[in-house]
Coordinates of C-alpha atoms in Angstrom, one line a residue:
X1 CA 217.1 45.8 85.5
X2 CA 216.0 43.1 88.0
X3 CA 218.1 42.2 90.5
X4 CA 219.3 38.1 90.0
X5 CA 220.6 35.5 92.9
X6 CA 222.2 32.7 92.4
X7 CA 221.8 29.8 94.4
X8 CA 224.0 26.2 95.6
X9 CA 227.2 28.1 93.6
X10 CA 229.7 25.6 93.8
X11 CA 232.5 26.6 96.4
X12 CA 235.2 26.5 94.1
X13 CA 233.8 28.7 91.4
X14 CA 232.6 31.4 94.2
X15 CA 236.6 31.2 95.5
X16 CA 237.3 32.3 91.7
X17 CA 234.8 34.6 91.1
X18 CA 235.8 36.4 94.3
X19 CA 239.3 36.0 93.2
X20 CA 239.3 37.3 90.1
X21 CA 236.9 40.2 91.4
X22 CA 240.1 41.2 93.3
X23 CA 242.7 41.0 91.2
X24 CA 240.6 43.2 88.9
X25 CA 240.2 45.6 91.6
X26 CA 236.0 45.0 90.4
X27 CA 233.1 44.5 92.4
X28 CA 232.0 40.5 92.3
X29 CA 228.9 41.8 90.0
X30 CA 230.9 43.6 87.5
X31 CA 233.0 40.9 87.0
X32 CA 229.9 38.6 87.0
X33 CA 228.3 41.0 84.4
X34 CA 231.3 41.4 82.2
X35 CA 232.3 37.2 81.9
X36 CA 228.3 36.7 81.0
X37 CA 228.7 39.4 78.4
X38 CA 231.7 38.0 76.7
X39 CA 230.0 34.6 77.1
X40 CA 227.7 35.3 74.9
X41 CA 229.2 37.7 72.6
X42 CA 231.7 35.0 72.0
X43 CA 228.6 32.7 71.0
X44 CA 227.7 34.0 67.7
X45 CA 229.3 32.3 65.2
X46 CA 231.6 34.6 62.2
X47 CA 229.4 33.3 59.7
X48 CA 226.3 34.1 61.7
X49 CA 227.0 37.6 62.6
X50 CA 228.4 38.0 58.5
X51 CA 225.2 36.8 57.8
X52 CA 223.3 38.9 59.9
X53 CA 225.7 42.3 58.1
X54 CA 225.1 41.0 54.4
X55 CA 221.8 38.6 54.9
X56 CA 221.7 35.0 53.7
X57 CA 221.1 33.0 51.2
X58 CA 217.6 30.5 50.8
X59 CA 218.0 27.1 49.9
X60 CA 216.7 27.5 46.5
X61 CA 219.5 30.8 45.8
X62 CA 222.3 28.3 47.0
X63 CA 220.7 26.0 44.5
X64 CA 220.1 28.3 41.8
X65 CA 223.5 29.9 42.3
X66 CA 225.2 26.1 42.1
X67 CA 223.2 25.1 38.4
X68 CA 224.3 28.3 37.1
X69 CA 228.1 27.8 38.3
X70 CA 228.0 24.4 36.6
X71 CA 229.5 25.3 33.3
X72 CA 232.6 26.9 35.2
X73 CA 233.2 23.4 36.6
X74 CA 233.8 21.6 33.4
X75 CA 237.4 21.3 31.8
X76 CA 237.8 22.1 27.9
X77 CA 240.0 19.2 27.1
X78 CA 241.1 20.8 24.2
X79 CA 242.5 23.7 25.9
X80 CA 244.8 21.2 27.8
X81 CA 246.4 19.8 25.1

């Protein structure tokens, strides 16, 4: 992989970085490399990564799927009696 700088890091978040780097016992890019990582693990979304293992629905499906679950919806008076 290419090598990446970054530039005008505010002071504050290099103290952090540095400081968490030691704490960890880690170098400053492995810690780098490891909180961009979970970053964006942590941005899929449950639904999205469910949807991704069992695959999604189109619009029309949902809409099929909702006509034909219509009868299930109605209450038999009668049976309430």
């Amino acid at each position: 992989m290419q090598q990446v700088t970054i530039r005008g890091l505010d002071p504050a978040v290099e103290k952090k970085i540095r400081s968490m780097a030691k704490r960890r016992q880690k170098s400053i890019n492995q810690v780098l490399k490891e909180t961009i990582h979970t970053f964006f693990q942590e941005q899929k979304a449950p639904a999205s990564s469910l949807r991704e293992l069992a695959g999604g629905w189109s619009r029309d499906e949902v809409l099929e799927f909702e006509r034909a679950m219509e009868p299930c919806n109605q209450i038999d008076a009668e049976m309430w009696k």
